[in-house]
Amino acid sequence: MGRTGGPEAVCVGETMAVLAPADGAPADRGGDLAVGAGGAEANTAAGLAALGHRAAWVGRLGDDPFGRVVGAELRARGVDTSGVEVDPDRPTGVYLKDPAPAGSRVHYYRAGSAAAAMGPHTRLPGGARLVHASGITPALSPGCAALVDRLLAPDRPSGGPLVSFDVNHRPALWSAERAAPHLLRLAARADAVFVGADEAARLWGARGAEEVRGLLPGVPLLVVKDAEADAVCFSAEETVRVPALKTGVVEPVGAGDAFAAGFLSGLLRGLPVRDRLRLGHLMAAACLKAPGDTAPPPPKEVRDRLLAADEEAWRSAVL
């Protein structure tokens, strides 16, 4: 896939500097901290870029060393950052990752960050086929909430980019009780939605993928992910369920963003729904095996082999 021209996909949201123990041990043991970049939307952009797409991240960074680290790291991953605004007064957000295979704890230091000053005025590059946002952004500030409302406006012009929305509820930012109606309203307006079965249960009391579909009957592509079990995609034409791959877990943060990147890559490439889900699982499995928030995709020959595998071979595959 060529790298000329404007972006095919634009991912919008906050990217922060990530501080993580260099040795992967719990943070309170002390030791050296590695500095990197992380954020759900930028992780998805990096996954799309790694799969050969022209992907951009749009957001705001502080005019500080952390902001420069974030920008440089995303560019090194192949992400277009030309639409990023630099704020001379507000800082880049930071989070500390406290890693553990069962689920890392994340400590945020993002209040008053440059990203919180995003709003409906935030400009996106033109000509993209896809715009991706998440439920993290509207929790950051009223301006950020207005930005996501604009992206998911029910009267947005037809013929524009597809808009995908990852529910991505963060309890540290807003409670389930407060977030639930807002996230359901936003999800109902999207062209493609990603939601975990666990967060759908926490937010909306949904018991299983079919109940989630009942809450969001009009979404053209609804993907419900059930962690290590499977993912199911509902569309007007069909319902497709694909088991997750067997893999070891080093660190789980970012796996959902990687899944979204794989599925959206398949969507942009016109792959069948089954293969979109499989590519999502392949990307998520690669991320689960890595210590960071992103990871290189499995080699192309592995991806091609498993996308073409029959059901039995897929179910028995270990990545």
mmCIF file of C-alpha atoms in Angstrom:
data_model
loop_
_atom_site.group_PDB
_atom_site.id
_atom_site.type_symbol
_atom_site.label_atom_id
_atom_site.label_comp_id
_atom_site.label_asym_id
_atom_site.label_seq_id
_atom_site.Cartn_x
_atom_site.Cartn_y
_atom_site.Cartn_z
ATOM 1 C CA MET A 1 0.000 0.000 0.000
ATOM 2 C CA GLY A 2 1.514 3.315 -1.008
ATOM 3 C CA ARG A 3 2.460 6.057 1.393
ATOM 4 C CA THR A 4 1.773 9.033 -0.878
ATOM 5 C CA GLY A 5 -1.144 11.425 -0.521
ATOM 6 C CA GLY A 6 -3.200 12.351 2.526
ATOM 7 C CA PRO A 7 -4.160 9.948 5.286
ATOM 8 C CA GLU A 8 -6.635 7.145 4.717
ATOM 9 C CA ALA A 9 -7.452 7.071 8.425
ATOM 10 C CA VAL A 10 -7.442 9.846 11.025
ATOM 11 C CA CYS A 11 -7.453 8.943 14.728
ATOM 12 C CA VAL A 12 -8.443 11.714 17.138
ATOM 13 C CA GLY A 13 -7.768 11.900 20.881
ATOM 14 C CA GLU A 14 -5.177 12.388 23.599
ATOM 15 C CA THR A 15 -1.730 10.834 23.473
ATOM 16 C CA MET A 16 0.352 11.019 26.639
ATOM 17 C CA ALA A 17 3.907 10.388 27.631
ATOM 18 C CA VAL A 18 4.121 6.937 29.214
ATOM 19 C CA LEU A 19 6.438 6.197 32.105
ATOM 20 C CA ALA A 20 6.973 2.467 32.619
ATOM 21 C CA PRO A 21 9.504 0.419 34.592
ATOM 22 C CA ALA A 22 12.276 -0.492 32.178
ATOM 23 C CA ASP A 23 12.526 -4.010 33.615
ATOM 24 C CA GLY A 24 8.764 -4.659 33.599
ATOM 25 C CA ALA A 25 8.640 -4.977 37.393
ATOM 26 C CA PRO A 26 5.989 -3.268 39.547
ATOM 27 C CA ALA A 27 6.568 0.477 39.607
ATOM 28 C CA ASP A 28 6.847 0.764 43.373
ATOM 29 C CA ARG A 29 10.026 -1.317 43.395
ATOM 30 C CA GLY A 30 11.867 1.699 42.046
ATOM 31 C CA GLY A 31 14.401 1.486 39.266
ATOM 32 C CA ASP A 32 14.679 3.105 35.876
ATOM 33 C CA LEU A 33 11.627 4.337 34.017
ATOM 34 C CA ALA A 34 11.404 4.213 30.234
ATOM 35 C CA VAL A 35 9.628 7.125 28.527
ATOM 36 C CA GLY A 36 7.362 6.436 25.566
ATOM 37 C CA ALA A 37 4.031 7.446 24.071
ATOM 38 C CA GLY A 38 0.598 5.964 24.564
ATOM 39 C CA GLY A 39 -3.033 6.720 23.952
ATOM 40 C CA ALA A 40 -5.866 4.617 22.588
ATOM 41 C CA GLU A 41 -6.343 6.520 19.346
ATOM 42 C CA ALA A 42 -2.613 6.909 18.631
ATOM 43 C CA ASN A 43 -2.121 3.202 19.337
ATOM 44 C CA THR A 44 -4.755 2.435 16.720
ATOM 45 C CA ALA A 45 -3.107 4.826 14.265
ATOM 46 C CA ALA A 46 0.249 3.115 14.853
ATOM 47 C CA GLY A 47 -1.341 -0.297 14.226
ATOM 48 C CA LEU A 48 -2.868 0.907 10.971
ATOM 49 C CA ALA A 49 0.469 2.388 9.887
ATOM 50 C CA ALA A 50 2.247 -0.867 10.700
ATOM 51 C CA LEU A 51 -0.216 -2.661 8.409
ATOM 52 C CA GLY A 52 0.676 -0.344 5.535
ATOM 53 C CA HIS A 53 -2.001 2.340 5.770
ATOM 54 C CA ARG A 54 -1.530 6.080 5.692
ATOM 55 C CA ALA A 55 -2.665 6.884 9.218
ATOM 56 C CA ALA A 56 -2.682 10.201 11.053
ATOM 57 C CA TRP A 57 -3.123 11.125 14.683
ATOM 58 C CA VAL A 58 -4.737 14.469 15.521
ATOM 59 C CA GLY A 59 -4.498 15.909 19.009
ATOM 60 C CA ARG A 60 -2.692 18.498 21.124
ATOM 61 C CA LEU A 61 0.668 18.319 22.902
ATOM 62 C CA GLY A 62 2.442 20.661 25.255
ATOM 63 C CA ASP A 63 5.514 22.571 24.147
ATOM 64 C CA ASP A 64 7.651 20.483 26.476
ATOM 65 C CA PRO A 65 10.052 17.519 26.395
ATOM 66 C CA PHE A 66 7.258 14.998 26.918
ATOM 67 C CA GLY A 67 5.374 16.420 23.950
ATOM 68 C CA ARG A 68 8.466 16.177 21.780
ATOM 69 C CA VAL A 69 9.008 12.555 22.842
ATOM 70 C CA VAL A 70 5.396 11.700 21.965
ATOM 71 C CA GLY A 71 5.595 13.339 18.556
ATOM 72 C CA ALA A 72 8.926 11.738 17.690
ATOM 73 C CA GLU A 73 7.791 8.268 18.767
ATOM 74 C CA LEU A 74 4.588 8.408 16.736
ATOM 75 C CA ARG A 75 6.459 9.567 13.669
ATOM 76 C CA ALA A 76 8.934 6.728 14.169
ATOM 77 C CA ARG A 77 5.950 4.353 14.081
ATOM 78 C CA GLY A 78 4.907 5.771 10.714
ATOM 79 C CA VAL A 79 2.070 7.965 11.990
ATOM 80 C CA ASP A 80 1.402 11.333 10.353
ATOM 81 C CA THR A 81 1.455 14.034 13.063
ATOM 82 C CA SER A 82 1.227 17.064 10.782
ATOM 83 C CA GLY A 83 -2.210 17.944 12.167
ATOM 84 C CA VAL A 84 -1.073 17.994 15.812
ATOM 85 C CA GLU A 85 -1.345 21.340 17.623
ATOM 86 C CA VAL A 86 1.350 22.404 20.106
ATOM 87 C CA ASP A 87 0.148 24.348 23.151
ATOM 88 C CA PRO A 88 2.656 26.833 24.620
ATOM 89 C CA ASP A 89 0.885 27.006 27.976
ATOM 90 C CA ARG A 90 -0.579 23.596 28.833
ATOM 91 C CA PRO A 91 1.514 20.483 29.519
ATOM 92 C CA THR A 92 1.527 17.132 27.796
ATOM 93 C CA GLY A 93 -0.387 14.552 29.824
ATOM 94 C CA VAL A 94 1.584 11.777 31.517
ATOM 95 C CA TYR A 95 0.688 8.358 32.833
ATOM 96 C CA LEU A 96 2.613 5.841 34.883
ATOM 97 C CA LYS A 97 2.118 2.203 34.036
ATOM 98 C CA ASP A 98 2.386 -0.329 36.855
ATOM 99 C CA PRO A 99 2.672 -3.590 34.880
ATOM 100 C CA ALA A 100 1.284 -7.015 35.735
ATOM 101 C CA PRO A 101 0.143 -9.880 33.452
ATOM 102 C CA ALA A 102 -3.272 -10.010 35.116
ATOM 103 C CA GLY A 103 -3.895 -6.344 34.348
ATOM 104 C CA SER A 104 -1.661 -3.335 34.657
ATOM 105 C CA ARG A 105 -2.643 -0.422 36.845
ATOM 106 C CA VAL A 106 -2.360 2.983 35.234
ATOM 107 C CA HIS A 107 -1.915 6.234 37.138
ATOM 108 C CA TYR A 108 -2.868 9.355 35.179
ATOM 109 C CA TYR A 109 -1.423 12.856 35.471
ATOM 110 C CA ARG A 110 -3.454 14.574 32.790
ATOM 111 C CA ALA A 111 -5.604 17.266 34.454
ATOM 112 C CA GLY A 112 -5.294 20.523 32.565
ATOM 113 C CA SER A 113 -3.324 18.905 29.752
ATOM 114 C CA ALA A 114 -2.971 20.370 26.280
ATOM 115 C CA ALA A 115 -5.341 17.709 24.978
ATOM 116 C CA ALA A 116 -8.122 18.910 27.278
ATOM 117 C CA ALA A 117 -8.208 22.131 25.226
ATOM 118 C CA MET A 118 -9.369 20.280 22.103
ATOM 119 C CA GLY A 119 -12.812 21.262 20.939
ATOM 120 C CA PRO A 120 -15.174 21.391 17.978
ATOM 121 C CA HIS A 121 -12.724 23.804 16.341
ATOM 122 C CA THR A 122 -10.056 21.068 16.104
ATOM 123 C CA ARG A 123 -9.207 20.599 12.438
ATOM 124 C CA LEU A 124 -8.889 17.209 10.747
ATOM 125 C CA PRO A 125 -7.088 16.503 7.477
ATOM 126 C CA GLY A 126 -9.467 16.240 4.539
ATOM 127 C CA GLY A 127 -9.969 13.292 2.249
ATOM 128 C CA ALA A 128 -9.696 10.473 4.798
ATOM 129 C CA ARG A 129 -11.826 7.380 4.321
ATOM 130 C CA LEU A 130 -12.066 6.738 8.062
ATOM 131 C CA VAL A 131 -12.137 8.785 11.281
ATOM 132 C CA HIS A 132 -11.606 6.948 14.562
ATOM 133 C CA ALA A 133 -12.436 8.237 18.046
ATOM 134 C CA SER A 134 -13.024 6.759 21.481
ATOM 135 C CA GLY A 135 -15.041 7.227 24.638
ATOM 136 C CA ILE A 136 -11.956 8.490 26.451
ATOM 137 C CA THR A 137 -11.990 11.876 24.718
ATOM 138 C CA PRO A 138 -15.436 13.148 25.818
ATOM 139 C CA ALA A 139 -14.464 12.566 29.459
ATOM 140 C CA LEU A 140 -11.502 14.961 29.262
ATOM 141 C CA SER A 141 -13.345 18.303 29.094
ATOM 142 C CA PRO A 142 -16.529 19.918 27.788
ATOM 143 C CA GLY A 143 -14.602 20.998 24.688
ATOM 144 C CA CYS A 144 -13.448 17.457 24.039
ATOM 145 C CA ALA A 145 -17.008 16.209 24.473
ATOM 146 C CA ALA A 146 -18.139 18.785 21.901
ATOM 147 C CA LEU A 147 -15.442 17.583 19.502
ATOM 148 C CA VAL A 148 -16.668 13.980 19.653
ATOM 149 C CA ASP A 149 -20.252 15.189 19.277
ATOM 150 C CA ARG A 150 -19.154 16.954 16.093
ATOM 151 C CA LEU A 151 -17.411 13.870 14.735
ATOM 152 C CA LEU A 152 -20.485 11.756 15.450
ATOM 153 C CA ALA A 153 -23.125 14.338 14.544
ATOM 154 C CA PRO A 154 -26.296 12.504 13.463
ATOM 155 C CA ASP A 155 -26.705 14.931 10.557
ATOM 156 C CA ARG A 156 -23.114 14.661 9.284
ATOM 157 C CA PRO A 157 -23.018 14.772 5.468
ATOM 158 C CA SER A 158 -23.419 11.525 3.585
ATOM 159 C CA GLY A 159 -20.457 10.527 1.486
ATOM 160 C CA GLY A 160 -17.991 11.625 4.163
ATOM 161 C CA PRO A 161 -15.574 9.340 5.995
ATOM 162 C CA LEU A 162 -16.794 6.361 7.980
ATOM 163 C CA VAL A 163 -16.638 7.138 11.684
ATOM 164 C CA SER A 164 -15.600 4.361 14.063
ATOM 165 C CA PHE A 165 -15.969 4.603 17.829
ATOM 166 C CA ASP A 166 -14.294 2.503 20.502
ATOM 167 C CA VAL A 167 -16.379 2.766 23.683
ATOM 168 C CA ASN A 168 -13.220 2.448 25.806
ATOM 169 C CA HIS A 169 -14.771 3.409 29.146
ATOM 170 C CA ARG A 170 -12.165 4.581 31.667
ATOM 171 C CA PRO A 171 -13.527 4.423 35.243
ATOM 172 C CA ALA A 172 -10.680 6.678 36.405
ATOM 173 C CA LEU A 173 -12.085 9.472 34.223
ATOM 174 C CA TRP A 174 -15.807 9.064 34.820
ATOM 175 C CA SER A 175 -18.031 6.627 36.660
ATOM 176 C CA ALA A 176 -20.051 4.012 34.818
ATOM 177 C CA GLU A 177 -23.254 5.655 36.019
ATOM 178 C CA ARG A 178 -22.262 9.017 34.552
ATOM 179 C CA ALA A 179 -20.655 7.657 31.393
ATOM 180 C CA ALA A 180 -23.274 5.076 30.404
ATOM 181 C CA PRO A 181 -25.900 7.286 28.702
ATOM 182 C CA HIS A 182 -23.299 9.453 26.967
ATOM 183 C CA LEU A 183 -21.349 6.510 25.573
ATOM 184 C CA LEU A 184 -24.499 4.735 24.413
ATOM 185 C CA ARG A 185 -25.687 7.881 22.616
ATOM 186 C CA LEU A 186 -22.325 8.347 20.876
ATOM 187 C CA ALA A 187 -22.023 4.674 19.937
ATOM 188 C CA ALA A 188 -25.495 4.693 18.386
ATOM 189 C CA ARG A 189 -24.351 7.379 15.907
ATOM 190 C CA ALA A 190 -21.193 5.622 14.675
ATOM 191 C CA ASP A 191 -20.685 3.592 11.520
ATOM 192 C CA ALA A 192 -18.549 1.046 13.376
ATOM 193 C CA VAL A 193 -18.414 0.416 17.140
ATOM 194 C CA PHE A 194 -15.999 -1.587 19.289
ATOM 195 C CA VAL A 195 -17.009 -2.525 22.826
ATOM 196 C CA GLY A 196 -15.831 -5.112 25.309
ATOM 197 C CA ALA A 197 -18.429 -7.484 26.712
ATOM 198 C CA ASP A 198 -17.191 -6.647 30.207
ATOM 199 C CA GLU A 199 -17.564 -2.896 29.764
ATOM 200 C CA ALA A 200 -20.993 -3.311 28.136
ATOM 201 C CA ALA A 201 -22.052 -5.230 31.236
ATOM 202 C CA ARG A 202 -20.564 -2.589 33.539
ATOM 203 C CA LEU A 203 -22.069 0.347 31.652
ATOM 204 C CA TRP A 204 -25.406 -0.912 30.420
ATOM 205 C CA GLY A 205 -26.057 -4.187 32.214
ATOM 206 C CA ALA A 206 -25.863 -6.101 28.922
ATOM 207 C CA ARG A 207 -25.470 -9.844 29.344
ATOM 208 C CA GLY A 208 -23.757 -11.063 26.221
ATOM 209 C CA ALA A 209 -23.218 -9.804 22.709
ATOM 210 C CA GLU A 210 -26.830 -10.224 21.617
ATOM 211 C CA GLU A 211 -28.036 -7.884 24.363
ATOM 212 C CA VAL A 212 -25.466 -5.310 23.271
ATOM 213 C CA ARG A 213 -26.876 -5.573 19.756
ATOM 214 C CA GLY A 214 -30.323 -4.993 21.186
ATOM 215 C CA LEU A 215 -29.097 -1.708 22.683
ATOM 216 C CA LEU A 216 -27.409 -0.633 19.426
ATOM 217 C CA PRO A 217 -29.617 -2.108 16.693
ATOM 218 C CA GLY A 218 -28.869 0.526 14.060
ATOM 219 C CA VAL A 219 -25.066 0.498 14.090
ATOM 220 C CA PRO A 220 -23.897 -0.810 10.692
ATOM 221 C CA LEU A 221 -20.895 -2.649 12.173
ATOM 222 C CA LEU A 222 -20.975 -3.554 15.864
ATOM 223 C CA VAL A 223 -18.043 -5.541 17.249
ATOM 224 C CA VAL A 224 -18.344 -7.035 20.739
ATOM 225 C CA LYS A 225 -15.098 -8.429 22.148
ATOM 226 C CA ASP A 226 -15.090 -11.041 24.901
ATOM 227 C CA ALA A 227 -11.422 -10.945 25.948
ATOM 228 C CA GLU A 228 -9.717 -14.290 25.379
ATOM 229 C CA ALA A 229 -12.941 -15.999 24.245
ATOM 230 C CA ASP A 230 -14.036 -14.453 20.933
ATOM 231 C CA ALA A 231 -15.259 -11.398 19.063
ATOM 232 C CA VAL A 232 -18.538 -11.102 17.215
ATOM 233 C CA CYS A 233 -19.495 -8.597 14.510
ATOM 234 C CA PHE A 234 -23.134 -7.725 13.863
ATOM 235 C CA SER A 235 -24.132 -6.136 10.562
ATOM 236 C CA ALA A 236 -27.368 -5.862 8.623
ATOM 237 C CA GLU A 237 -26.343 -8.828 6.462
ATOM 238 C CA GLU A 238 -24.788 -11.276 8.923
ATOM 239 C CA THR A 239 -23.490 -12.082 12.374
ATOM 240 C CA VAL A 240 -19.950 -13.445 12.427
ATOM 241 C CA ARG A 241 -18.163 -14.821 15.487
ATOM 242 C CA VAL A 242 -14.431 -15.621 15.519
ATOM 243 C CA PRO A 243 -12.593 -17.229 18.454
ATOM 244 C CA ALA A 244 -9.578 -15.422 19.885
ATOM 245 C CA LEU A 245 -6.127 -16.851 19.263
ATOM 246 C CA LYS A 246 -4.284 -18.703 21.969
ATOM 247 C CA THR A 247 -1.319 -16.659 23.139
ATOM 248 C CA GLY A 248 0.689 -15.782 26.219
ATOM 249 C CA VAL A 249 0.144 -12.484 28.009
ATOM 250 C CA VAL A 250 3.045 -10.235 28.935
ATOM 251 C CA GLU A 251 1.091 -6.993 29.286
ATOM 252 C CA PRO A 252 -2.543 -6.380 28.270
ATOM 253 C CA VAL A 253 -2.662 -2.596 27.800
ATOM 254 C CA GLY A 254 -3.170 -1.657 24.156
ATOM 255 C CA ALA A 255 -4.550 -4.983 22.954
ATOM 256 C CA GLY A 256 -7.999 -3.526 22.325
ATOM 257 C CA ASP A 257 -6.504 -0.694 20.284
ATOM 258 C CA ALA A 258 -4.501 -3.230 18.277
ATOM 259 C CA PHE A 259 -7.675 -5.242 17.651
ATOM 260 C CA ALA A 260 -9.405 -2.112 16.355
ATOM 261 C CA ALA A 261 -6.456 -1.409 14.045
ATOM 262 C CA GLY A 262 -6.627 -4.919 12.590
ATOM 263 C CA PHE A 263 -10.378 -4.827 12.049
ATOM 264 C CA LEU A 264 -10.281 -1.347 10.533
ATOM 265 C CA SER A 265 -7.413 -2.359 8.246
ATOM 266 C CA GLY A 266 -9.554 -5.208 6.978
ATOM 267 C CA LEU A 267 -12.454 -2.810 6.497
ATOM 268 C CA LEU A 268 -10.298 -0.380 4.494
ATOM 269 C CA ARG A 269 -8.994 -3.271 2.392
ATOM 270 C CA GLY A 270 -12.469 -4.639 1.705
ATOM 271 C CA LEU A 271 -11.868 -7.979 3.438
ATOM 272 C CA PRO A 272 -14.796 -10.197 4.487
ATOM 273 C CA VAL A 273 -16.020 -9.663 8.038
ATOM 274 C CA ARG A 274 -14.488 -12.965 9.187
ATOM 275 C CA ASP A 275 -11.062 -11.843 8.021
ATOM 276 C CA ARG A 276 -11.458 -8.414 9.632
ATOM 277 C CA LEU A 277 -12.106 -10.130 12.952
ATOM 278 C CA ARG A 278 -9.206 -12.522 12.420
ATOM 279 C CA LEU A 279 -6.847 -9.664 11.637
ATOM 280 C CA GLY A 280 -8.059 -7.926 14.797
ATOM 281 C CA HIS A 281 -7.249 -11.025 16.850
ATOM 282 C CA LEU A 282 -3.809 -11.325 15.211
ATOM 283 C CA MET A 283 -2.939 -7.741 16.072
ATOM 284 C CA ALA A 284 -4.258 -8.076 19.627
ATOM 285 C CA ALA A 285 -2.303 -11.284 20.222
ATOM 286 C CA ALA A 286 0.929 -9.626 19.065
ATOM 287 C CA CYS A 287 0.295 -6.741 21.465
ATOM 288 C CA LEU A 288 -0.486 -9.046 24.394
ATOM 289 C CA LYS A 289 2.921 -10.673 23.968
ATOM 290 C CA ALA A 290 4.793 -7.341 24.099
ATOM 291 C CA PRO A 291 5.658 -5.187 27.136
ATOM 292 C CA GLY A 292 4.541 -1.926 25.501
ATOM 293 C CA ASP A 293 1.210 -0.470 24.408
ATOM 294 C CA THR A 294 1.925 -1.344 20.759
ATOM 295 C CA ALA A 295 3.762 -4.134 18.966
ATOM 296 C CA PRO A 296 4.714 -4.979 15.394
ATOM 297 C CA PRO A 297 2.121 -7.095 13.585
ATOM 298 C CA PRO A 298 2.831 -10.803 13.111
ATOM 299 C CA PRO A 299 4.903 -11.349 9.952
ATOM 300 C CA LYS A 300 2.924 -11.063 6.728
ATOM 301 C CA GLU A 301 3.360 -14.752 5.929
ATOM 302 C CA VAL A 302 1.836 -15.650 9.310
ATOM 303 C CA ARG A 303 -1.050 -13.230 8.784
ATOM 304 C CA ASP A 304 -1.752 -14.536 5.296
ATOM 305 C CA ARG A 305 -1.602 -18.164 6.415
ATOM 306 C CA LEU A 306 -3.981 -17.664 9.318
ATOM 307 C CA LEU A 307 -6.395 -15.467 7.386
ATOM 308 C CA ALA A 308 -6.691 -18.287 4.843
ATOM 309 C CA ALA A 309 -6.869 -21.099 7.431
ATOM 310 C CA ASP A 310 -9.959 -23.252 7.811
ATOM 311 C CA GLU A 311 -11.931 -23.085 11.056
ATOM 312 C CA GLU A 312 -10.163 -26.021 12.668
ATOM 313 C CA ALA A 313 -6.692 -24.676 11.867
ATOM 314 C CA TRP A 314 -7.635 -21.244 13.182
ATOM 315 C CA ARG A 315 -8.989 -22.647 16.452
ATOM 316 C CA SER A 316 -5.844 -24.694 17.043
ATOM 317 C CA ALA A 317 -3.387 -21.920 16.142
ATOM 318 C CA VAL A 318 -1.086 -20.526 18.829
ATOM 319 C CA LEU A 319 0.627 -17.183 18.286
#
